Amino acid sequence: MKKLGNKLLGLLPKGRHAVIGVPFFWMLLFFLLPFAIIIKISFAEADIAIPPYTSLTEWADNQLTVLLNFGNYVLLSEDGLYLAAYLGSLKIAFFSTLLCLLVGYPMAYAIARSDKQMRPVWLLLVMMPTWTALLIRVYAWMGILSNNGLLNNTLMWLGIVNEPVQILNTNIAVYIGIVYAYLPFMVLPLYANLVKHDLSLLEAASDLGAKSITAFWKITLPLSKSGIIAGCMLVFIPVVGEFVIPELLGGPETLMIGKVLWQEFFNNRDWPVASSLAVIMLLLLIIPIVLFNRNQARELEGK
Amino acid sequence: MKKNKQTLLAVALGVAVSAAVQADQRVLNVYQWSDYVAPDTISNFEKQTGIKVIFDVYDSNEVLEAKLLSGRSGYDIVVPSNPFLAKQIKAGVYQKLDKSQLPQWDNLNKDLLRTLEVSDAGNQYSIPYMWGSIGIGYNVEKVKAALGGQEIDSWDVIFKPENIKKLHECGVAILDSPTEIIPTAMHYLGLPTDSENPEHIKQAEALLLSIRPYVTYFHSSKYISDLASGNICVAVGYSGDLYQSKSRAEEAKNKIKLAYKIPQEGAGTFFDMIAIPKDAKNVKEAHEFVNYLLAPQVMADLTNYLQFSNANDQATPLVDEVIRTDPGIYPPAELMGKLYTFADFSAKTQRLLTRSWTKIKSGK
């Protein structure tokens, strides 16, 4: 019995391979497999059935027929709406990332240069909001930004404006919501980078007569490049597919791919077209993801 | 998304509850719209029958449908609206009702049943639960001030740019629902509401685009609280929701007086239908539940609480007089003749409607 057990154990991959195998298996099961299913659905046709699309393969008379329908992709290229929605998402993601960087960099810098004992407290304050569900925080913003809300009432009370300013249900509200929600994802990688900087480099610069602002541009900023890239990717990639924030805070002029995908899936009952939209979105996102990975690899190699 | 989170939570709770139920206990899994039963509807049924009801909620037909079309929803009773029901029957989602187990079937209004045959031929798969109309809810004082004393009694208020322009200041909301609002516009234009002619859809689109600049937002539930709090003054929405808004304003005692009107040109109606999915496990219990909902007193209690109309003839005398005589809930015969049901559109037309709607909303 013991021998058999040992034999079976011998069949299992050993040491190194097992360790590497676990994450690969994880990716296979939870990323590649679902994605393969989505690709499969994107080549089907919508149907009134359970599930609501046709099957790709048919087995009859000992013949296997595979039917790939490219109609969904053709449809996406024919209507300007889809391109407009992709561009809308990319635009919102780009500017939100930029805003996150502008707000997040000084924050991360200040934390990294603050008293060592205070750093965990500041970091905790950055992360604390994420302990509450995103949905609740977005609803809180609805309360703040609405025409009868906190912000408008304060502005009117101060006499700055006479009529409420329409912020909720506009793109401005979407930017506020996204920058607020994704700021921690920008601050944390930046902090992790900035805190490792060797301050003696700055001292050397100062000894050589550089002003602190010059030292920042010539030393700190270039050194923090990988932190900036990591933060930007962590914000940009999820914002492209964001659905909740634009749905709740945005208005009718907010056209993003997440909403169009929802409409295809739910309003049009067209799972195949929704799947092809998702496939194309993933292809679009692969470019920044590859850049991100290359940068990470370089970082690990210490270059 | 909000919907999905709620549903997830509800499902999680449901699983936890069902695990606690003993093996020999009779159970019934109900999937129903949120806020769509009276406080004692379920508890009374449990008391009468000893069946344990596991109750989950959704708040859009689309969410329910996605679940049903994925197969194996795990529910014994669901309540889709009639155009959705029609599609789902075609997809083979439901089982036929066993009318021998429904002795109270005859309480249902025969005329309404006949109208409902558009979506369920022969009334084989479903019974009507509640029905309502899509009309205009408004803030009486503010609208009077904005329109110079004119009362709301026609769709002109919404569909004529010169009128809605005046209301824009105090806020106008319209349902975010292409399959209901585009037919409403077609009806106003005198076109058939079930038209699949792209030309007709274009005409309705043009009409809606002409009033688009004056619409504050399109949303299917936000108007309930916004109307009650005074954020907006007019909403094109579901009758029951607008009555709910009215009650909220009365409870808040904020001096906001709301009213609901079915315009004189008529309005679209929606029926929420009770049906049993094909893969339901507790079929007998499901029939007992359907039969329970056919009881006049149960239905009257529901109407009194929800302020939606029911389709049960025997229940009418048991309904509160205020509700029974309210033309917004029990329309007089003449107005009743001008009501219509929303069609079950083909996939092609559905796509046209959604596309049109995006253009109306975002201009793209």
XYZ file of C-alpha atoms in Angstrom:
667
model
C 0.000 0.000 0.000
C 2.769 2.358 0.956
C 4.616 1.482 -2.220
C 1.609 2.286 -4.353
C 1.219 5.601 -2.581
C 4.836 6.425 -3.275
C 4.406 5.521 -6.899
C 1.392 7.799 -7.213
C 3.286 10.600 -5.530
C 6.064 10.057 -7.995
C 3.645 10.829 -10.803
C 2.945 14.297 -9.390
C 5.113 17.091 -10.763
C 7.972 17.834 -8.440
C 9.043 20.954 -6.587
C 9.674 23.789 -8.976
C 7.188 22.654 -11.575
C 4.379 22.329 -9.077
C 5.018 25.812 -7.757
C 4.945 27.334 -11.232
C 2.053 25.125 -12.242
C -0.379 26.482 -9.665
C -0.645 30.044 -11.044
C -0.675 28.703 -14.600
C -3.510 26.359 -13.746
C -5.322 29.275 -12.112
C -4.952 31.431 -15.245
C -6.076 28.564 -17.419
C -9.183 27.909 -15.366
C -10.307 31.459 -14.599
C -8.994 33.458 -17.531
C -8.296 31.378 -20.606
C -11.258 29.032 -20.343
C -13.919 31.756 -19.836
C -12.290 33.775 -22.592
C -12.432 30.789 -24.931
C -16.140 30.458 -24.168
C -16.647 34.150 -24.990
C -14.779 33.771 -28.271
C -16.957 30.782 -29.058
C -20.177 32.730 -28.384
C -18.904 35.657 -30.476
C -18.946 33.399 -33.548
C -22.498 32.155 -32.934
C -25.824 33.667 -33.925
C -28.466 35.001 -31.558
C -31.433 32.671 -31.158
C -34.613 32.445 -29.122
C -33.631 29.437 -27.022
C -31.828 28.357 -23.883
C -29.015 29.463 -24.099
C -29.943 32.265 -26.512
C -27.395 31.556 -29.256
C -26.778 28.877 -31.866
C -24.282 26.087 -31.517
C -21.100 26.284 -33.598
C -20.796 22.589 -34.265
C -23.243 20.103 -35.618
C -22.863 16.335 -35.743
C -24.987 14.617 -38.361
C -24.435 11.668 -40.704
C -20.990 11.097 -39.243
C -20.026 14.585 -40.360
C -18.921 17.345 -38.066
C -19.940 20.732 -39.395
C -18.404 23.811 -37.811
C -20.206 27.036 -38.587
C -18.399 30.262 -37.782
C -20.469 33.409 -38.077
C -18.422 36.557 -38.637
C -21.590 38.630 -38.888
C -21.189 40.006 -35.381
C -17.802 41.476 -36.135
C -19.066 42.861 -39.429
C -21.952 44.494 -37.580
C -19.533 46.169 -35.175
C -17.578 47.660 -38.052
C -20.675 48.876 -39.885
C -22.161 51.089 -37.176
C -20.142 54.087 -36.000
C -21.692 53.740 -32.530
C -19.301 51.014 -31.438
C -16.197 52.891 -32.525
C -17.558 56.016 -30.813
C -18.132 54.029 -27.621
C -14.610 52.530 -27.679
C -13.138 55.988 -28.247
C -15.367 57.433 -25.512
C -14.106 54.808 -23.058
C -10.480 55.355 -24.062
C -10.876 59.119 -23.719
C -12.436 58.907 -20.265
C -9.828 56.357 -19.182
C -6.986 58.523 -20.500
C -8.051 61.721 -18.784
C -8.997 59.980 -15.528
C -5.561 58.362 -15.465
C -3.939 61.738 -16.046
C -6.001 63.339 -13.275
C -5.235 60.449 -10.918
C -1.545 60.939 -11.640
C -1.701 64.690 -11.034
C -3.516 64.219 -7.721
C -1.822 60.971 -6.711
C 1.811 61.885 -7.321
C 1.999 64.737 -4.770
C 0.124 62.548 -2.283
C 2.489 59.606 -2.726
C 5.476 61.955 -2.632
C 4.327 63.593 0.586
C 3.728 60.213 2.251
C 7.097 58.834 1.127
C 8.891 61.873 2.521
C 6.890 62.090 5.739
C 7.971 60.927 9.163
C 8.573 57.176 9.099
C 6.193 56.522 11.977
C 3.393 58.463 10.334
C 3.582 56.660 6.962
C 1.383 53.681 7.904
C -1.264 56.113 9.123
C -1.282 58.088 5.870
C -1.354 54.881 3.836
C -4.209 53.584 5.930
C -6.133 56.791 5.240
C -5.576 56.317 1.505
C -6.821 52.736 1.629
C -9.594 53.129 4.165
C -12.333 54.209 1.693
C -11.881 50.953 -0.215
C -13.095 49.070 2.849
C -16.600 50.269 2.048
C -18.373 48.854 -0.989
C -17.792 50.894 -4.142
C -21.523 51.083 -4.734
C -22.168 52.836 -1.433
C -19.391 55.338 -2.057
C -20.781 56.130 -5.513
C -24.233 56.640 -4.027
C -22.684 59.025 -1.504
C -21.281 61.031 -4.426
C -24.766 61.156 -5.931
C -25.925 62.751 -2.688
C -23.066 65.266 -2.740
C -23.298 66.253 -6.410
C -27.061 66.384 -7.005
C -28.854 69.693 -7.579
C -30.294 69.520 -4.074
C -27.057 68.074 -2.725
C -24.365 69.092 -0.303
C -22.094 70.809 -2.823
C -24.765 72.898 -4.519
C -26.399 73.852 -1.229
C -23.040 75.009 0.139
C -22.253 76.982 -3.015
C -25.641 78.665 -2.887
C -25.379 79.351 0.830
C -22.019 81.014 0.271
C -23.622 83.065 -2.480
C -21.138 81.895 -5.122
C -23.938 80.739 -7.413
C -27.639 81.625 -7.501
C -28.857 78.499 -9.246
C -27.666 74.932 -8.654
C -24.870 73.901 -11.022
C -25.689 70.726 -12.929
C -22.873 68.326 -12.075
C -24.581 64.995 -11.481
C -25.424 63.156 -14.727
C -22.621 64.855 -16.642
C -19.140 63.708 -17.628
C -17.680 65.890 -14.875
C -19.405 63.708 -12.290
C -18.007 60.604 -14.023
C -14.470 62.012 -13.791
C -14.940 62.922 -10.138
C -16.262 59.447 -9.353
C -13.535 57.594 -11.259
C -10.642 59.687 -9.936
C -11.988 59.273 -6.414
C -12.469 55.507 -6.727
C -9.168 54.717 -8.479
C -6.844 57.112 -6.644
C -5.563 54.450 -4.194
C -4.472 52.302 -7.153
C -2.318 55.203 -8.330
C -0.968 56.251 -4.940
C 0.125 52.835 -3.685
C 2.519 51.801 -6.513
C 3.896 55.353 -6.649
C 4.528 55.315 -2.917
C 6.183 51.893 -3.113
C 8.543 53.331 -5.697
C 9.217 56.739 -4.135
C 9.929 55.372 -0.682
C 12.833 53.310 -2.028
C 14.684 56.291 -3.505
C 18.156 56.923 -2.145
C 18.004 60.416 -0.675
C 21.768 60.791 -0.891
C 21.316 61.302 -4.645
C 19.344 64.455 -3.909
C 22.018 65.595 -1.436
C 24.648 65.091 -4.103
C 22.591 67.128 -6.561
C 22.240 69.897 -4.027
C 26.011 69.821 -3.327
C 26.585 70.264 -7.031
C 24.381 73.338 -6.992
C 21.030 71.997 -8.293
C 17.925 73.683 -6.954
C 15.429 71.274 -5.359
C 13.044 71.718 -8.291
C 15.790 70.809 -10.760
C 16.718 67.831 -8.626
C 13.102 66.674 -8.724
C 12.895 66.861 -12.516
C 16.323 65.346 -13.099
C 16.402 62.687 -10.402
C 13.159 61.875 -8.603
C 10.839 61.906 -11.600
C 12.990 59.712 -13.893
C 13.599 57.286 -11.050
C 9.879 56.975 -10.351
C 9.048 56.153 -13.984
C 8.219 52.517 -13.314
C 5.935 53.525 -10.430
C 4.147 55.983 -12.705
C 3.674 53.318 -15.377
C 2.409 50.751 -12.867
C -0.056 53.231 -11.346
C -1.291 54.381 -14.740
C -1.906 50.817 -15.921
C -3.756 49.915 -12.743
C -6.078 52.867 -13.327
C -6.333 52.908 -17.126
C -7.129 49.235 -17.775
C -10.098 48.811 -15.438
C -11.519 52.270 -16.246
C -11.874 51.373 -19.949
C -14.421 48.694 -19.033
C -15.980 50.637 -16.137
C -19.759 50.309 -15.956
C -21.030 51.184 -12.467
C -19.629 54.706 -12.083
C -20.714 56.089 -15.482
C -24.084 54.343 -15.124
C -24.821 56.006 -11.782
C -23.074 59.367 -12.107
C -23.007 59.854 -15.872
C -25.598 61.411 -18.115
C -26.919 60.567 -21.545
C -23.843 62.041 -23.268
C -21.589 59.567 -21.457
C -21.005 56.908 -24.092
C -18.789 54.083 -22.863
C -18.273 50.565 -24.083
C -19.469 49.003 -20.807
C -22.932 50.477 -21.321
C -23.098 49.455 -24.991
C -22.127 45.929 -23.978
C -24.895 45.912 -21.373
C -27.415 47.013 -24.012
C -26.362 44.295 -26.419
C -26.588 41.643 -23.749
C -29.756 42.713 -21.973
C -31.805 44.989 -24.283
C -31.065 43.245 -27.574
C -30.703 39.737 -26.054
C -27.763 39.427 -28.415
C -25.128 37.503 -26.489
C -22.978 36.900 -29.604
C -22.632 40.616 -30.433
C -21.961 41.386 -26.752
C -19.248 38.720 -26.777
C -17.588 40.107 -29.895
C -17.565 43.562 -28.270
C -15.801 42.041 -25.273
C -13.270 40.230 -27.451
C -12.357 43.449 -29.252
C -12.111 45.334 -25.972
C -9.670 42.738 -24.695
C -7.605 42.983 -27.865
C -7.462 46.760 -27.435
C -6.338 46.380 -23.833
C -3.642 43.851 -24.660
C -1.418 46.657 -25.982
C -1.098 48.521 -22.653
C -0.963 45.208 -20.782
C 2.003 44.040 -22.865
C 3.753 47.376 -22.274
C 3.073 47.009 -18.576
C 4.479 43.483 -18.472
C 7.608 44.468 -20.347
C 8.168 47.280 -17.883
C 7.599 44.940 -14.934
C 10.072 42.443 -16.355
C 12.667 45.171 -16.759
C 12.030 46.274 -13.195
C 12.585 42.747 -11.913
C 15.804 42.460 -13.839
C 16.900 45.615 -12.076
C 17.501 47.598 -15.240
C -25.203 46.723 -11.461
C -26.918 47.861 -8.346
C -29.544 45.355 -9.287
C -27.006 42.603 -9.659
C -25.477 43.251 -6.263
C -28.850 43.159 -4.596
C -29.706 40.002 -6.417
C -26.431 38.398 -5.436
C -27.065 39.238 -1.826
C -30.586 37.935 -2.066
C -29.384 34.721 -3.677
C -26.735 34.285 -1.006
C -29.323 34.769 1.711
C -31.689 32.440 -0.098
C -29.058 29.703 -0.209
C -28.339 30.179 3.470
C -32.022 29.959 4.317
C -32.677 26.952 2.127
C -29.796 25.081 3.717
C -31.459 25.630 7.064
C -34.789 24.224 5.909
C -35.348 20.634 6.965
C -35.476 17.918 4.363
C -39.172 17.129 4.742
C -40.265 20.754 4.684
C -42.194 21.782 1.555
C -40.545 24.787 -0.049
C -41.221 27.233 -2.862
C -38.589 29.408 -4.544
C -40.112 32.691 -5.669
C -38.293 35.254 -7.805
C -40.261 38.468 -7.833
C -39.889 42.215 -8.506
C -38.614 44.232 -5.563
C -41.327 45.964 -3.462
C -44.056 44.029 -5.238
C -45.996 42.184 -2.503
C -48.039 43.377 0.474
C -46.375 42.911 3.895
C -48.519 39.867 4.764
C -48.896 38.219 1.326
C -46.114 35.705 1.823
C -46.565 35.109 5.545
C -50.292 34.386 5.085
C -49.510 31.854 2.354
C -46.959 30.150 4.591
C -49.491 30.012 7.434
C -52.247 28.582 5.198
C -50.180 25.919 3.494
C -47.161 25.225 5.679
C -44.955 25.788 2.652
C -41.736 27.656 3.318
C -41.269 30.462 0.773
C -37.778 31.489 -0.249
C -38.149 34.923 -1.702
C -35.623 36.662 -3.979
C -36.067 39.929 -5.821
C -34.941 41.602 -9.041
C -35.726 44.996 -10.476
C -35.489 44.582 -14.189
C -36.947 42.184 -16.712
C -33.557 41.925 -18.373
C -31.904 40.537 -15.247
C -34.648 37.957 -14.827
C -34.420 36.996 -18.492
C -30.645 36.576 -18.489
C -31.062 34.178 -15.598
C -33.866 32.204 -17.240
C -32.061 31.955 -20.584
C -28.872 30.678 -18.993
C -30.975 27.674 -17.930
C -31.544 26.167 -14.485
C -32.582 29.329 -12.671
C -33.666 27.233 -9.689
C -36.905 29.175 -9.217
C -40.446 27.818 -9.083
C -42.282 31.109 -9.628
C -41.170 34.105 -11.684
C -43.003 37.293 -12.655
C -41.928 38.690 -16.070
C -43.773 41.483 -17.903
C -45.837 40.351 -20.876
C -43.604 41.195 -23.895
C -40.732 39.399 -22.154
C -42.956 36.488 -21.273
C -43.840 36.087 -24.954
C -40.162 35.740 -25.960
C -39.455 33.401 -23.080
C -42.391 31.146 -23.986
C -40.917 30.880 -27.500
C -37.542 30.017 -26.019
C -39.215 27.175 -24.127
C -38.581 28.549 -20.652
C -41.966 27.750 -19.100
C -44.239 24.824 -18.413
C -47.990 24.828 -19.026
C -50.168 25.586 -16.028
C -52.283 22.684 -14.812
C -55.643 24.431 -14.566
C -57.186 21.527 -12.629
C -54.999 22.676 -9.757
C -56.259 26.260 -10.083
C -59.934 26.177 -9.022
C -60.057 29.957 -8.666
C -59.097 30.563 -12.330
C -62.586 31.888 -13.169
C -62.053 34.958 -10.978
C -59.901 36.435 -13.745
C -61.335 39.111 -16.025
C -62.158 37.468 -19.372
C -61.534 40.627 -21.462
C -58.079 41.099 -20.030
C -57.259 37.429 -20.568
C -58.230 37.812 -24.204
C -55.924 40.850 -24.593
C -53.127 38.859 -23.019
C -53.379 36.139 -25.642
C -51.034 38.310 -27.762
C -48.196 37.157 -25.563
C -49.549 33.830 -24.283
C -51.948 32.220 -26.776
C -54.734 30.375 -24.957
C -53.456 31.666 -21.584
C -51.635 28.374 -21.188
C -48.501 29.454 -19.372
C -49.332 32.420 -17.166
C -51.806 34.405 -15.111
C -51.806 38.192 -14.768
C -50.498 39.420 -11.410
C -50.762 43.207 -11.499
C -51.037 45.698 -14.315
C -50.458 49.364 -14.709
C -49.971 52.073 -17.261
C -47.171 54.343 -18.426
C -48.490 57.850 -17.932
C -47.451 61.194 -16.498
C -46.731 61.889 -12.839
C -46.309 65.531 -11.887
C -45.901 68.125 -9.200
C -49.252 69.914 -9.266
C -48.107 73.368 -8.075
C -44.890 73.580 -10.053
C -46.495 72.395 -13.287
C -49.352 74.834 -12.870
C -46.861 77.677 -12.400
C -44.694 76.584 -15.343
C -47.556 76.091 -17.801
C -49.524 79.160 -16.727
C -52.436 77.379 -15.092
C -52.893 74.691 -17.757
C -53.638 71.205 -16.392
C -51.924 68.054 -17.629
C -54.411 65.950 -19.584
C -52.638 65.208 -22.849
C -49.328 63.892 -24.169
C -48.976 67.355 -25.777
C -47.318 68.437 -22.545
C -44.409 66.097 -23.201
C -44.284 65.787 -26.978
C -44.744 69.450 -27.989
C -41.365 71.208 -27.689
C -42.984 74.538 -26.743
C -44.671 72.900 -23.720
C -41.878 70.716 -22.432
C -39.520 73.695 -22.827
C -41.447 75.426 -20.043
C -41.156 72.368 -17.800
C -37.438 71.974 -18.428
C -36.646 74.533 -15.705
C -38.160 72.372 -12.949
C -37.011 69.036 -14.421
C -38.455 66.278 -16.657
C -37.638 62.556 -16.381
C -38.556 59.858 -18.891
C -38.300 56.065 -18.504
C -35.086 54.635 -19.890
C -36.924 52.010 -21.913
C -36.847 51.991 -25.731
C -39.503 49.270 -26.068
C -41.997 51.315 -24.066
C -41.203 54.964 -24.839
C -40.760 54.649 -28.631
C -44.193 52.933 -28.971
C -45.633 55.692 -26.738
C -44.273 58.263 -29.209
C -45.620 56.218 -32.142
C -49.054 56.153 -30.495
C -48.953 59.941 -30.107
C -48.137 60.240 -33.816
C -51.115 58.026 -34.667
C -48.921 55.116 -35.804
C -49.569 51.489 -34.819
C -47.670 50.819 -31.574
C -46.561 47.351 -32.656
C -45.187 48.600 -35.978
C -41.960 46.995 -37.122
C -41.694 49.436 -40.033
C -38.302 51.221 -39.790
C -39.943 54.359 -41.248
C -42.318 54.541 -38.272
C -39.465 54.086 -35.824
C -37.618 56.920 -37.594
C -40.632 59.195 -37.174
C -40.877 58.430 -33.461
C -37.139 58.997 -33.167
C -37.470 62.418 -34.806
C -40.254 63.344 -32.377
C -38.205 62.274 -29.365
C -35.110 64.063 -30.681
C -37.135 67.279 -30.941
C -37.916 67.191 -27.208
C -34.575 65.680 -26.174
C -32.922 69.010 -25.193
C -35.591 69.530 -22.525
C -35.413 66.101 -20.879
C -33.385 66.200 -17.669
C -32.632 62.479 -17.669
C -33.780 59.028 -18.782
C -33.984 56.516 -15.949
C -36.390 53.815 -14.856
C -36.513 54.265 -11.080
C -34.685 57.420 -9.966
C -37.754 59.565 -10.649
C -39.608 57.977 -7.715
C -37.491 59.802 -5.144
C -36.696 62.842 -7.306
C -40.364 63.647 -7.853
C -41.126 63.223 -4.147
C -38.225 65.464 -3.106
C -38.878 68.144 -5.716
C -35.743 67.555 -7.779
C -37.931 67.184 -10.859
C -41.542 68.197 -11.555
C -42.682 65.810 -14.324
C -41.966 62.124 -14.951
C -43.156 59.734 -17.636
C -43.168 56.512 -15.664
C -44.956 53.444 -14.325
C -48.274 54.205 -12.601
C -47.535 52.217 -9.440
C -44.123 53.824 -9.035
C -45.608 57.287 -9.456
C -48.262 56.531 -6.830
C -45.467 55.328 -4.562
C -43.724 58.649 -5.129
C -46.948 60.440 -4.233
C -47.247 58.520 -0.951
C -43.607 59.285 -0.135
C -44.180 63.013 -0.610
C -47.256 62.806 1.638
C -45.284 60.947 4.326
C -42.423 63.448 4.143
C -44.930 66.292 4.702
C -42.781 68.507 2.471
C -45.820 70.275 0.961
C -45.179 68.625 -2.411
C -48.454 67.526 -3.970
C -48.135 64.943 -6.719
C -50.689 63.543 -9.155
C -50.807 60.823 -11.822
C -52.660 61.040 -15.125
C -53.306 58.669 -17.982
C -53.424 61.236 -20.825
C -56.659 61.427 -22.831
C -54.984 59.961 -25.954
C -54.487 56.725 -24.017
C -51.366 54.987 -22.784
C -49.409 51.786 -22.928
C -50.057 49.163 -20.294
C -47.796 46.496 -18.916
C -48.859 43.263 -17.295
C -46.668 41.367 -14.902
C -47.373 37.693 -15.380
C -46.900 34.775 -13.040
C -45.330 31.736 -14.651
C -43.608 28.477 -13.676
C -40.228 27.680 -15.292
C -39.952 24.313 -17.011
C -37.214 23.109 -14.682
C -39.052 24.100 -11.468
C -38.627 21.509 -8.732
C -41.677 22.313 -6.610
C -44.376 22.320 -9.252
C -47.244 21.383 -6.946
C -46.335 24.085 -4.445
C -46.026 26.585 -7.307
C -49.598 25.823 -8.384
C -50.802 26.244 -4.812
C -49.136 29.660 -4.786
C -50.729 30.666 -8.096
C -54.139 29.557 -6.831
C -53.579 31.511 -3.601
C -52.899 34.644 -5.651
C -56.203 34.122 -7.477
C -58.150 34.604 -4.224
C -60.137 37.874 -4.318
C -59.094 39.039 -0.839
C -55.392 38.399 -1.482
C -55.522 40.365 -4.729
C -57.529 43.213 -3.181
C -54.968 43.516 -0.364
C -52.185 43.667 -2.941
C -53.916 46.400 -4.941
C -54.648 48.403 -1.801
C -51.021 48.243 -0.809
C -49.266 48.553 -4.196
C -51.787 50.849 -5.918
C -51.521 48.781 -9.073
C -54.646 47.387 -10.769
C -55.300 43.661 -10.735
C -57.075 41.426 -13.206
C -59.358 39.742 -10.693
C -63.055 40.594 -11.136
C -64.085 39.292 -7.721
C -61.469 41.474 -6.013
C -62.762 44.837 -7.246
C -65.528 45.294 -4.614
C -62.954 44.521 -1.880
C -60.577 47.283 -3.043
C -60.574 50.586 -1.098
C -62.949 53.097 -2.600
C -60.272 55.791 -3.074
C -58.316 53.417 -5.269
C -61.315 51.877 -7.018
C -62.504 55.307 -8.136
C -59.095 56.713 -9.091
C -59.043 56.994 -12.897
C -55.268 56.535 -12.861
C -55.630 53.031 -11.373
C -59.120 51.957 -12.461
C -59.578 53.936 -15.698
C -63.191 54.653 -16.790
C -64.475 52.524 -19.683
C -63.890 55.215 -22.305
C -60.205 55.635 -21.382
C -59.846 51.877 -20.945
C -60.631 51.481 -24.661
C -57.653 53.691 -25.526
C -55.119 51.631 -23.619
C -52.815 49.302 -25.508
C -50.245 46.640 -24.624
C -46.604 46.737 -25.687
C -45.640 44.413 -28.493
C -43.088 41.650 -28.456
C -40.742 42.902 -31.178
C -38.595 40.757 -33.463
C -34.851 40.680 -32.775
C -34.252 42.923 -35.784
C -36.728 45.566 -34.641
C -35.435 45.292 -31.096
C -31.980 46.196 -32.380
C -33.418 49.155 -34.326
C -35.208 50.387 -31.198
C -32.121 50.106 -28.998
C -30.015 51.838 -31.647
C -32.577 54.598 -32.039
C -32.683 55.028 -28.300
C -28.914 55.462 -28.049
C -29.161 58.121 -30.731
C -31.962 59.877 -28.871
C -30.099 59.794 -25.580
C -26.520 60.498 -26.595
C -26.955 62.063 -30.038
C -24.704 59.378 -31.550
